[in-house]
PDB file of C-alpha atoms in Angstrom:
ATOM      1  CA  UNK A   4      23.628   0.395  -8.861  1.00 37.00           C
ATOM      2  CA  UNK A   5      23.883   4.149  -9.491  1.00 43.00           C
ATOM      3  CA  UNK A   6      24.838   7.233  -7.538  1.00 44.00           C
ATOM      4  CA  UNK A   7      22.735  10.404  -7.549  1.00 46.00           C
ATOM      5  CA  UNK A   8      23.480  13.518  -5.458  1.00 44.00           C
ATOM      6  CA  UNK A   9      25.799  11.460  -3.274  1.00 41.00           C
ATOM      7  CA  UNK A  10      23.078   8.877  -2.603  1.00 43.00           C
ATOM      8  CA  UNK A  11      23.300   5.253  -3.664  1.00 42.00           C
ATOM      9  CA  UNK A  12      20.121   3.828  -5.147  1.00 58.00           C
ATOM     10  CA  UNK A  13      19.051   0.707  -6.976  1.00 83.00           C
ATOM     11  CA  UNK A  14      16.768   0.716  -9.992  1.00 88.00           C
ATOM     12  CA  UNK A  15      13.866  -1.726 -10.004  1.00 93.00           C
ATOM     13  CA  UNK A  16      11.845  -3.537 -12.630  1.00 94.00           C
ATOM     14  CA  UNK A  17       8.111  -2.988 -12.271  1.00 95.00           C
ATOM     15  CA  UNK A  18       6.070  -5.615 -14.055  1.00 94.00           C
ATOM     16  CA  UNK A  19       2.452  -6.173 -15.044  1.00 91.00           C
ATOM     17  CA  UNK A  20       0.269  -3.923 -17.161  1.00 91.00           C
ATOM     18  CA  UNK A  21      -1.715  -2.347 -14.327  1.00 93.00           C
ATOM     19  CA  UNK A  22       1.332  -1.748 -12.123  1.00 95.00           C
ATOM     20  CA  UNK A  23       3.254  -0.035 -14.922  1.00 95.00           C
ATOM     21  CA  UNK A  24       0.187   1.873 -16.108  1.00 95.00           C
ATOM     22  CA  UNK A  25      -0.442   3.354 -12.646  1.00 95.00           C
ATOM     23  CA  UNK A  26       3.237   4.238 -12.183  1.00 96.00           C
ATOM     24  CA  UNK A  27       3.043   6.212 -15.427  1.00 96.00           C
ATOM     25  CA  UNK A  28      -0.227   7.852 -14.402  1.00 95.00           C
ATOM     26  CA  UNK A  29       0.993   8.774 -10.922  1.00 95.00           C
ATOM     27  CA  UNK A  30       4.300  10.244 -12.108  1.00 94.00           C
ATOM     28  CA  UNK A  31       5.876   9.922  -8.684  1.00 95.00           C
ATOM     29  CA  UNK A  32       9.052   8.139  -9.717  1.00 94.00           C
ATOM     30  CA  UNK A  33      11.340   8.304 -12.692  1.00 95.00           C
ATOM     31  CA  UNK A  34      10.793   5.698 -15.391  1.00 95.00           C
ATOM     32  CA  UNK A  35      13.864   5.069 -17.515  1.00 96.00           C
ATOM     33  CA  UNK A  36      12.432   2.785 -20.167  1.00 95.00           C
ATOM     34  CA  UNK A  37       9.433   0.643 -20.978  1.00 96.00           C
ATOM     35  CA  UNK A  38      10.022  -2.868 -22.294  1.00 95.00           C
ATOM     36  CA  UNK A  39       7.250  -4.538 -24.299  1.00 93.00           C
ATOM     37  CA  UNK A  40       7.362  -8.177 -25.384  1.00 90.00           C
ATOM     38  CA  UNK A  41       7.581  -8.672 -29.130  1.00 88.00           C
ATOM     39  CA  UNK A  42       4.373  -9.978 -30.680  1.00 84.00           C
ATOM     40  CA  UNK A  43       2.148  -8.778 -27.811  1.00 82.00           C
ATOM     41  CA  UNK A  44      -1.436  -8.381 -29.011  1.00 83.00           C
ATOM     42  CA  UNK A  45      -2.869  -4.830 -28.824  1.00 80.00           C
ATOM     43  CA  UNK A  46      -5.148  -4.125 -25.846  1.00 84.00           C
ATOM     44  CA  UNK A  47      -6.632  -0.783 -24.709  1.00 88.00           C
ATOM     45  CA  UNK A  48      -4.582  -0.674 -21.487  1.00 85.00           C
ATOM     46  CA  UNK A  49      -1.414  -1.577 -23.402  1.00 87.00           C
ATOM     47  CA  UNK A  50      -2.019   1.136 -25.975  1.00 90.00           C
ATOM     48  CA  UNK A  51      -2.740   3.644 -23.218  1.00 91.00           C
ATOM     49  CA  UNK A  52       0.400   2.903 -21.229  1.00 90.00           C
ATOM     50  CA  UNK A  53       2.538   3.120 -24.368  1.00 91.00           C
ATOM     51  CA  UNK A  54       0.919   6.477 -25.187  1.00 94.00           C
ATOM     52  CA  UNK A  55       1.597   7.691 -21.628  1.00 93.00           C
ATOM     53  CA  UNK A  56       5.224   6.609 -21.851  1.00 94.00           C
ATOM     54  CA  UNK A  57       5.745   8.340 -25.187  1.00 94.00           C
ATOM     55  CA  UNK A  58       4.076  11.516 -23.910  1.00 95.00           C
ATOM     56  CA  UNK A  59       6.489  11.545 -20.961  1.00 94.00           C
ATOM     57  CA  UNK A  60       9.525  10.912 -23.137  1.00 95.00           C
ATOM     58  CA  UNK A  61      10.067   7.387 -21.798  1.00 96.00           C
ATOM     59  CA  UNK A  62      11.780   5.147 -24.396  1.00 96.00           C
ATOM     60  CA  UNK A  63       9.577   2.221 -25.473  1.00 94.00           C
ATOM     61  CA  UNK A  64      11.492  -0.863 -26.594  1.00 94.00           C
ATOM     62  CA  UNK A  65      10.153  -4.058 -28.174  1.00 93.00           C
ATOM     63  CA  UNK A  66      12.212  -6.964 -26.846  1.00 91.00           C
ATOM     64  CA  UNK A  67      12.064 -10.793 -26.896  1.00 90.00           C
ATOM     65  CA  UNK A  68       9.768 -12.179 -24.196  1.00 87.00           C
ATOM     66  CA  UNK A  69      12.706 -14.172 -22.812  1.00 89.00           C
ATOM     67  CA  UNK A  70      14.373 -10.894 -21.836  1.00 88.00           C
ATOM     68  CA  UNK A  71      11.363 -10.009 -19.668  1.00 89.00           C
ATOM     69  CA  UNK A  72      11.214 -13.538 -18.254  1.00 87.00           C
ATOM     70  CA  UNK A  73      14.760 -13.005 -16.985  1.00 87.00           C
ATOM     71  CA  UNK A  74      13.790 -10.054 -14.779  1.00 84.00           C
ATOM     72  CA  UNK A  75      10.193 -10.761 -13.666  1.00 84.00           C
ATOM     73  CA  UNK A  76       7.607 -13.514 -13.353  1.00 83.00           C
ATOM     74  CA  UNK A  77       4.016 -12.758 -14.344  1.00 83.00           C
ATOM     75  CA  UNK A  78       4.999  -9.668 -16.299  1.00 86.00           C
ATOM     76  CA  UNK A  79       2.144  -9.885 -18.877  1.00 87.00           C
ATOM     77  CA  UNK A  80       4.587  -8.721 -21.527  1.00 90.00           C
ATOM     78  CA  UNK A  81       5.257  -5.362 -19.827  1.00 93.00           C
ATOM     79  CA  UNK A  82       8.229  -4.295 -17.690  1.00 94.00           C
ATOM     80  CA  UNK A  83       9.409  -0.808 -16.718  1.00 96.00           C
ATOM     81  CA  UNK A  84      12.827   0.115 -15.355  1.00 95.00           C
ATOM     82  CA  UNK A  85      12.217   2.622 -12.561  1.00 96.00           C
ATOM     83  CA  UNK A  86      13.622   4.307  -9.467  1.00 95.00           C
ATOM     84  CA  UNK A  87      12.744   2.684  -6.113  1.00 95.00           C
ATOM     85  CA  UNK A  88       9.357   3.399  -4.577  1.00 96.00           C
ATOM     86  CA  UNK A  89       9.184   6.972  -3.185  1.00 96.00           C
ATOM     87  CA  UNK A  90       8.216   6.785   0.474  1.00 97.00           C
ATOM     88  CA  UNK A  91       7.139  10.031   2.153  1.00 96.00           C
ATOM     89  CA  UNK A  92       7.950  11.205   5.664  1.00 95.00           C
ATOM     90  CA  UNK A  93       5.383  11.487   8.437  1.00 97.00           C
ATOM     91  CA  UNK A  94       5.106  15.270   8.402  1.00 96.00           C
ATOM     92  CA  UNK A  95       4.574  15.377   4.654  1.00 96.00           C
ATOM     93  CA  UNK A  96       1.868  12.711   4.881  1.00 97.00           C
ATOM     94  CA  UNK A  97       0.201  14.518   7.774  1.00 97.00           C
ATOM     95  CA  UNK A  98       0.212  17.837   5.916  1.00 96.00           C
ATOM     96  CA  UNK A  99      -1.435  16.220   2.896  1.00 95.00           C
ATOM     97  CA  UNK A 100      -3.975  14.472   5.133  1.00 96.00           C
ATOM     98  CA  UNK A 101      -4.842  17.704   6.960  1.00 94.00           C
ATOM     99  CA  UNK A 102      -5.549  19.462   3.652  1.00 95.00           C
ATOM    100  CA  UNK A 103      -8.216  16.961   2.681  1.00 94.00           C
ATOM    101  CA  UNK A 104     -11.882  17.798   3.371  1.00 93.00           C
ATOM    102  CA  UNK A 105     -12.584  14.621   5.379  1.00 94.00           C
ATOM    103  CA  UNK A 106     -11.114  13.711   8.791  1.00 95.00           C
ATOM    104  CA  UNK A 107      -7.789  11.843   8.781  1.00 97.00           C
ATOM    105  CA  UNK A 108      -8.110   8.203   7.694  1.00 97.00           C
ATOM    106  CA  UNK A 109      -4.871   6.228   8.071  1.00 98.00           C
ATOM    107  CA  UNK A 110      -3.885   2.576   7.858  1.00 98.00           C
ATOM    108  CA  UNK A 111      -1.039   1.079   9.920  1.00 98.00           C
ATOM    109  CA  UNK A 112       0.321  -2.347   8.969  1.00 97.00           C
ATOM    110  CA  UNK A 113       2.136  -3.926  11.902  1.00 95.00           C
ATOM    111  CA  UNK A 114       4.795  -6.293  10.538  1.00 91.00           C
ATOM    112  CA  UNK A 115       2.730  -7.628   7.656  1.00 92.00           C
ATOM    113  CA  UNK A 116       5.148  -9.891   5.806  1.00 89.00           C
ATOM    114  CA  UNK A 117       3.321 -11.502   2.903  1.00 92.00           C
ATOM    115  CA  UNK A 118       3.707  -9.351  -0.265  1.00 93.00           C
ATOM    116  CA  UNK A 119       0.311 -10.453  -1.588  1.00 93.00           C
ATOM    117  CA  UNK A 120      -1.497  -9.456   1.626  1.00 93.00           C
ATOM    118  CA  UNK A 121       0.492  -6.219   1.786  1.00 96.00           C
ATOM    119  CA  UNK A 122      -0.322  -5.307  -1.798  1.00 96.00           C
ATOM    120  CA  UNK A 123      -3.984  -6.283  -1.526  1.00 95.00           C
ATOM    121  CA  UNK A 124      -4.444  -4.092   1.555  1.00 96.00           C
ATOM    122  CA  UNK A 125      -2.728  -1.179  -0.182  1.00 97.00           C
ATOM    123  CA  UNK A 126      -5.105  -1.610  -3.114  1.00 97.00           C
ATOM    124  CA  UNK A 127      -8.127  -1.583  -0.797  1.00 97.00           C
ATOM    125  CA  UNK A 128      -6.737   1.413   1.104  1.00 97.00           C
ATOM    126  CA  UNK A 129      -6.445   3.431  -2.079  1.00 97.00           C
ATOM    127  CA  UNK A 130      -9.921   2.345  -3.193  1.00 96.00           C
ATOM    128  CA  UNK A 131     -11.649   3.580  -0.020  1.00 96.00           C
ATOM    129  CA  UNK A 132      -9.731   6.856   0.239  1.00 96.00           C
ATOM    130  CA  UNK A 133      -7.193   6.142   2.984  1.00 97.00           C
ATOM    131  CA  UNK A 134      -5.006   9.236   3.385  1.00 98.00           C
ATOM    132  CA  UNK A 135      -1.725   7.484   4.219  1.00 98.00           C
ATOM    133  CA  UNK A 136      -0.254   4.124   5.191  1.00 98.00           C
ATOM    134  CA  UNK A 137       2.306   3.426   7.941  1.00 97.00           C
ATOM    135  CA  UNK A 138       4.515   0.399   8.397  1.00 96.00           C
ATOM    136  CA  UNK A 139       7.658  -0.359  10.407  1.00 96.00           C
ATOM    137  CA  UNK A 140      11.092  -0.546   8.800  1.00 92.00           C
ATOM    138  CA  UNK A 141      11.921  -3.903  10.350  1.00 89.00           C
ATOM    139  CA  UNK A 142      10.181  -7.296  10.173  1.00 87.00           C
ATOM    140  CA  UNK A 143       7.813  -6.096   7.485  1.00 88.00           C
ATOM    141  CA  UNK A 144       7.329  -6.381   3.751  1.00 90.00           C
ATOM    142  CA  UNK A 145       8.364  -3.304   1.786  1.00 93.00           C
ATOM    143  CA  UNK A 146       6.918  -1.752  -1.331  1.00 95.00           C
ATOM    144  CA  UNK A 147       8.714  -3.972  -3.809  1.00 94.00           C
ATOM    145  CA  UNK A 148       7.693  -4.599  -7.440  1.00 95.00           C
ATOM    146  CA  UNK A 149       5.834  -7.711  -6.232  1.00 94.00           C
ATOM    147  CA  UNK A 150       3.815  -5.576  -3.812  1.00 96.00           C
ATOM    148  CA  UNK A 151       3.130  -2.956  -6.488  1.00 96.00           C
ATOM    149  CA  UNK A 152       1.880  -5.704  -8.780  1.00 95.00           C
ATOM    150  CA  UNK A 153      -0.295  -7.202  -6.013  1.00 95.00           C
ATOM    151  CA  UNK A 154      -1.822  -3.764  -5.470  1.00 96.00           C
ATOM    152  CA  UNK A 155      -2.520  -3.468  -9.237  1.00 95.00           C
ATOM    153  CA  UNK A 156      -0.457  -0.272  -9.101  1.00 96.00           C
ATOM    154  CA  UNK A 157      -2.712   1.411  -6.511  1.00 97.00           C
ATOM    155  CA  UNK A 158       0.226   2.024  -4.155  1.00 97.00           C
ATOM    156  CA  UNK A 159       1.699   4.426  -6.735  1.00 97.00           C
ATOM    157  CA  UNK A 160      -1.075   6.856  -5.722  1.00 97.00           C
ATOM    158  CA  UNK A 161      -0.758   6.363  -1.937  1.00 97.00           C
ATOM    159  CA  UNK A 162       1.482   8.216   0.526  1.00 97.00           C
ATOM    160  CA  UNK A 163       3.326   5.416   2.337  1.00 97.00           C
ATOM    161  CA  UNK A 164       5.448   6.140   5.423  1.00 97.00           C
ATOM    162  CA  UNK A 165       8.171   3.791   6.630  1.00 96.00           C
ATOM    163  CA  UNK A 166       8.752   4.393  10.356  1.00 96.00           C
ATOM    164  CA  UNK A 167      11.383   3.264  12.855  1.00 95.00           C
ATOM    165  CA  UNK A 168       8.916   2.757  15.707  1.00 96.00           C
ATOM    166  CA  UNK A 169       5.254   2.168  14.843  1.00 97.00           C
ATOM    167  CA  UNK A 170       3.947   2.481  18.413  1.00 97.00           C
ATOM    168  CA  UNK A 171       5.679   5.842  18.865  1.00 97.00           C
ATOM    169  CA  UNK A 172       4.345   7.093  15.544  1.00 97.00           C
ATOM    170  CA  UNK A 173       0.812   6.086  16.482  1.00 98.00           C
ATOM    171  CA  UNK A 174       1.220   8.016  19.742  1.00 97.00           C
ATOM    172  CA  UNK A 175       2.112  11.067  17.635  1.00 97.00           C
ATOM    173  CA  UNK A 176      -1.089  10.635  15.647  1.00 97.00           C
ATOM    174  CA  UNK A 177      -3.081  10.282  18.874  1.00 97.00           C
ATOM    175  CA  UNK A 178      -1.596  13.574  20.087  1.00 97.00           C
ATOM    176  CA  UNK A 179      -3.060  15.142  16.947  1.00 96.00           C
ATOM    177  CA  UNK A 180      -6.550  13.909  17.680  1.00 96.00           C
ATOM    178  CA  UNK A 181      -6.540  10.618  15.774  1.00 97.00           C
ATOM    179  CA  UNK A 182      -8.206   7.555  17.313  1.00 97.00           C
ATOM    180  CA  UNK A 183      -6.073   4.435  16.915  1.00 98.00           C
ATOM    181  CA  UNK A 184      -8.193   1.325  16.358  1.00 98.00           C
ATOM    182  CA  UNK A 185      -6.694  -2.178  16.280  1.00 97.00           C
ATOM    183  CA  UNK A 186      -8.239  -5.033  14.295  1.00 97.00           C
ATOM    184  CA  UNK A 187      -7.744  -8.030  16.568  1.00 93.00           C
ATOM    185  CA  UNK A 188      -9.675 -11.078  17.786  1.00 88.00           C
ATOM    186  CA  UNK A 189      -9.564 -10.353  21.510  1.00 89.00           C
ATOM    187  CA  UNK A 190     -12.000 -10.761  24.437  1.00 89.00           C
ATOM    188  CA  UNK A 191     -11.853  -6.988  24.995  1.00 91.00           C
ATOM    189  CA  UNK A 192     -12.559  -6.127  21.364  1.00 94.00           C
ATOM    190  CA  UNK A 193     -15.796  -4.508  20.181  1.00 96.00           C
ATOM    191  CA  UNK A 194     -17.685  -6.021  17.281  1.00 96.00           C
ATOM    192  CA  UNK A 195     -16.693  -3.950  14.248  1.00 95.00           C
ATOM    193  CA  UNK A 196     -20.243  -2.874  13.338  1.00 93.00           C
ATOM    194  CA  UNK A 197     -20.961  -1.721  16.915  1.00 95.00           C
ATOM    195  CA  UNK A 198     -17.846   0.418  17.439  1.00 95.00           C
ATOM    196  CA  UNK A 199     -17.643   4.178  16.968  1.00 93.00           C
ATOM    197  CA  UNK A 200     -15.621   4.434  13.770  1.00 94.00           C
ATOM    198  CA  UNK A 201     -16.438   8.034  12.935  1.00 89.00           C
ATOM    199  CA  UNK A 202     -13.987  10.902  13.046  1.00 92.00           C
ATOM    200  CA  UNK A 203     -10.189  10.798  12.638  1.00 97.00           C
ATOM    201  CA  UNK A 204      -9.059   7.153  12.627  1.00 97.00           C
ATOM    202  CA  UNK A 205      -5.925   5.081  12.142  1.00 98.00           C
ATOM    203  CA  UNK A 206      -6.757   1.399  11.654  1.00 98.00           C
ATOM    204  CA  UNK A 207      -4.038  -1.051  12.724  1.00 98.00           C
ATOM    205  CA  UNK A 208      -3.841  -4.447  11.000  1.00 97.00           C
ATOM    206  CA  UNK A 209      -1.388  -6.947  12.442  1.00 93.00           C
ATOM    207  CA  UNK A 210       0.893  -9.724  11.295  1.00 88.00           C
ATOM    208  CA  UNK A 211      -0.631 -12.709   9.489  1.00 80.00           C
ATOM    209  CA  UNK A 212       0.323 -15.158  12.246  1.00 81.00           C
ATOM    210  CA  UNK A 213       0.542 -13.268  15.531  1.00 83.00           C
ATOM    211  CA  UNK A 214      -1.643 -10.217  14.951  1.00 88.00           C
ATOM    212  CA  UNK A 215      -0.802  -6.846  16.445  1.00 95.00           C
ATOM    213  CA  UNK A 216       2.317  -6.799  18.642  1.00 95.00           C
ATOM    214  CA  UNK A 217       1.640  -6.155  22.367  1.00 94.00           C
ATOM    215  CA  UNK A 218       3.312  -2.722  22.478  1.00 95.00           C
ATOM    216  CA  UNK A 219       1.376  -1.531  19.433  1.00 96.00           C
ATOM    217  CA  UNK A 220      -1.816  -3.089  20.839  1.00 95.00           C
ATOM    218  CA  UNK A 221      -1.419  -1.073  24.031  1.00 95.00           C
ATOM    219  CA  UNK A 222      -1.216   2.056  21.916  1.00 96.00           C
ATOM    220  CA  UNK A 223      -4.668   1.406  20.468  1.00 97.00           C
ATOM    221  CA  UNK A 224      -7.589   3.336  21.956  1.00 97.00           C
ATOM    222  CA  UNK A 225      -9.747   0.257  21.427  1.00 97.00           C
ATOM    223  CA  UNK A 226      -9.866  -2.985  19.458  1.00 97.00           C
ATOM    224  CA  UNK A 227     -12.471  -4.255  17.015  1.00 97.00           C
ATOM    225  CA  UNK A 228     -13.164  -7.762  15.756  1.00 94.00           C
ATOM    226  CA  UNK A 229     -15.072  -9.428  12.936  1.00 93.00           C
ATOM    227  CA  UNK A 230     -17.661 -12.041  13.977  1.00 90.00           C
ATOM    228  CA  UNK A 231     -17.095 -15.541  12.600  1.00 83.00           C
ATOM    229  CA  UNK A 232     -19.797 -18.166  12.045  1.00 77.00           C
ATOM    230  CA  UNK A 233     -17.903 -20.694   9.952  1.00 69.00           C
ATOM    231  CA  UNK A 234     -15.492 -23.423  10.940  1.00 64.00           C
ATOM    232  CA  UNK A 235     -12.295 -21.457  10.256  1.00 68.00           C
ATOM    233  CA  UNK A 236     -10.838 -19.410  13.097  1.00 63.00           C
ATOM    234  CA  UNK A 237     -10.189 -16.184  11.213  1.00 69.00           C
ATOM    235  CA  UNK A 238      -9.827 -14.410   7.899  1.00 78.00           C
ATOM    236  CA  UNK A 239      -6.406 -13.568   6.526  1.00 88.00           C
ATOM    237  CA  UNK A 240      -5.022 -10.091   7.129  1.00 91.00           C
ATOM    238  CA  UNK A 241      -5.955  -8.758   3.692  1.00 93.00           C
ATOM    239  CA  UNK A 242      -9.563  -9.974   3.826  1.00 93.00           C
ATOM    240  CA  UNK A 243     -10.171  -8.848   7.414  1.00 94.00           C
ATOM    241  CA  UNK A 244      -8.495  -5.497   6.816  1.00 96.00           C
ATOM    242  CA  UNK A 245     -10.597  -4.914   3.692  1.00 96.00           C
ATOM    243  CA  UNK A 246     -13.845  -5.500   5.603  1.00 95.00           C
ATOM    244  CA  UNK A 247     -12.799  -3.084   8.358  1.00 96.00           C
ATOM    245  CA  UNK A 248     -11.613  -0.427   5.897  1.00 97.00           C
ATOM    246  CA  UNK A 249     -14.893  -0.520   4.004  1.00 96.00           C
ATOM    247  CA  UNK A 250     -16.871  -0.304   7.253  1.00 95.00           C
ATOM    248  CA  UNK A 251     -14.913   2.781   8.313  1.00 96.00           C
ATOM    249  CA  UNK A 252     -15.387   4.281   4.843  1.00 95.00           C
ATOM    250  CA  UNK A 253     -19.129   3.563   5.000  1.00 93.00           C
ATOM    251  CA  UNK A 254     -19.411   5.408   8.320  1.00 90.00           C
ATOM    252  CA  UNK A 255     -17.692   8.359   6.660  1.00 88.00           C
ATOM    253  CA  UNK A 256     -20.342   8.564   3.942  1.00 83.00           C
ATOM    254  CA  UNK A 257     -18.464   6.498   1.340  1.00 74.00           C
ATOM    255  CA  UNK A 258     -20.669   5.510  -1.579  1.00 63.00           C
TER     256      UNK A 258
END
């Protein structure tokens, strides 16, 4: 643990070739050193991330694979020692969103707890051009190295806002002309391909087990659902959220 400008912070170990590669490309957090497993076979992405590190003055060290095994599972022979993930505040995210040529497109994750689902949704969000992502400080996964890896590093390019009260924050977005749309199997919900998903939108995806919390649900202007024909009751949060995000992107002229 280190101290910088009177603030205590903890360094992290990012792992996986894509996660480390995107952290280097994004340049949003300090990278102290890059650890590469001895004997790792050359690959284009590996050569590129080493070149990026060297260009940025990041030390590149060849170390025994056992040293990487001690700090991360599934590291693919690549680990980077970095500062914690750099969240942004709401006003900064809004300012960046307002500067973009398309209407605001936000994603709110209400107490999503599984790192794989969290990371997969962040990856989809970045792929379809979501402007920013919101999630509550409590009872939710955070952007940990596991989440970065699950997102294949996509979260390094996304503005992510950690908020104290998600319902209140969504009300702030509504006051700025954003429609808040909840993804929820509910008798009052509109089938996703029949809803008006044009214009400024914040899509809310709920917890894997219980969905969107009641207070946050009441904040939504309307709910949408995905029709199901199979024997299972629902898709998981990451799969359902991905379908809804792509539908919203399609309505916005995504191609």
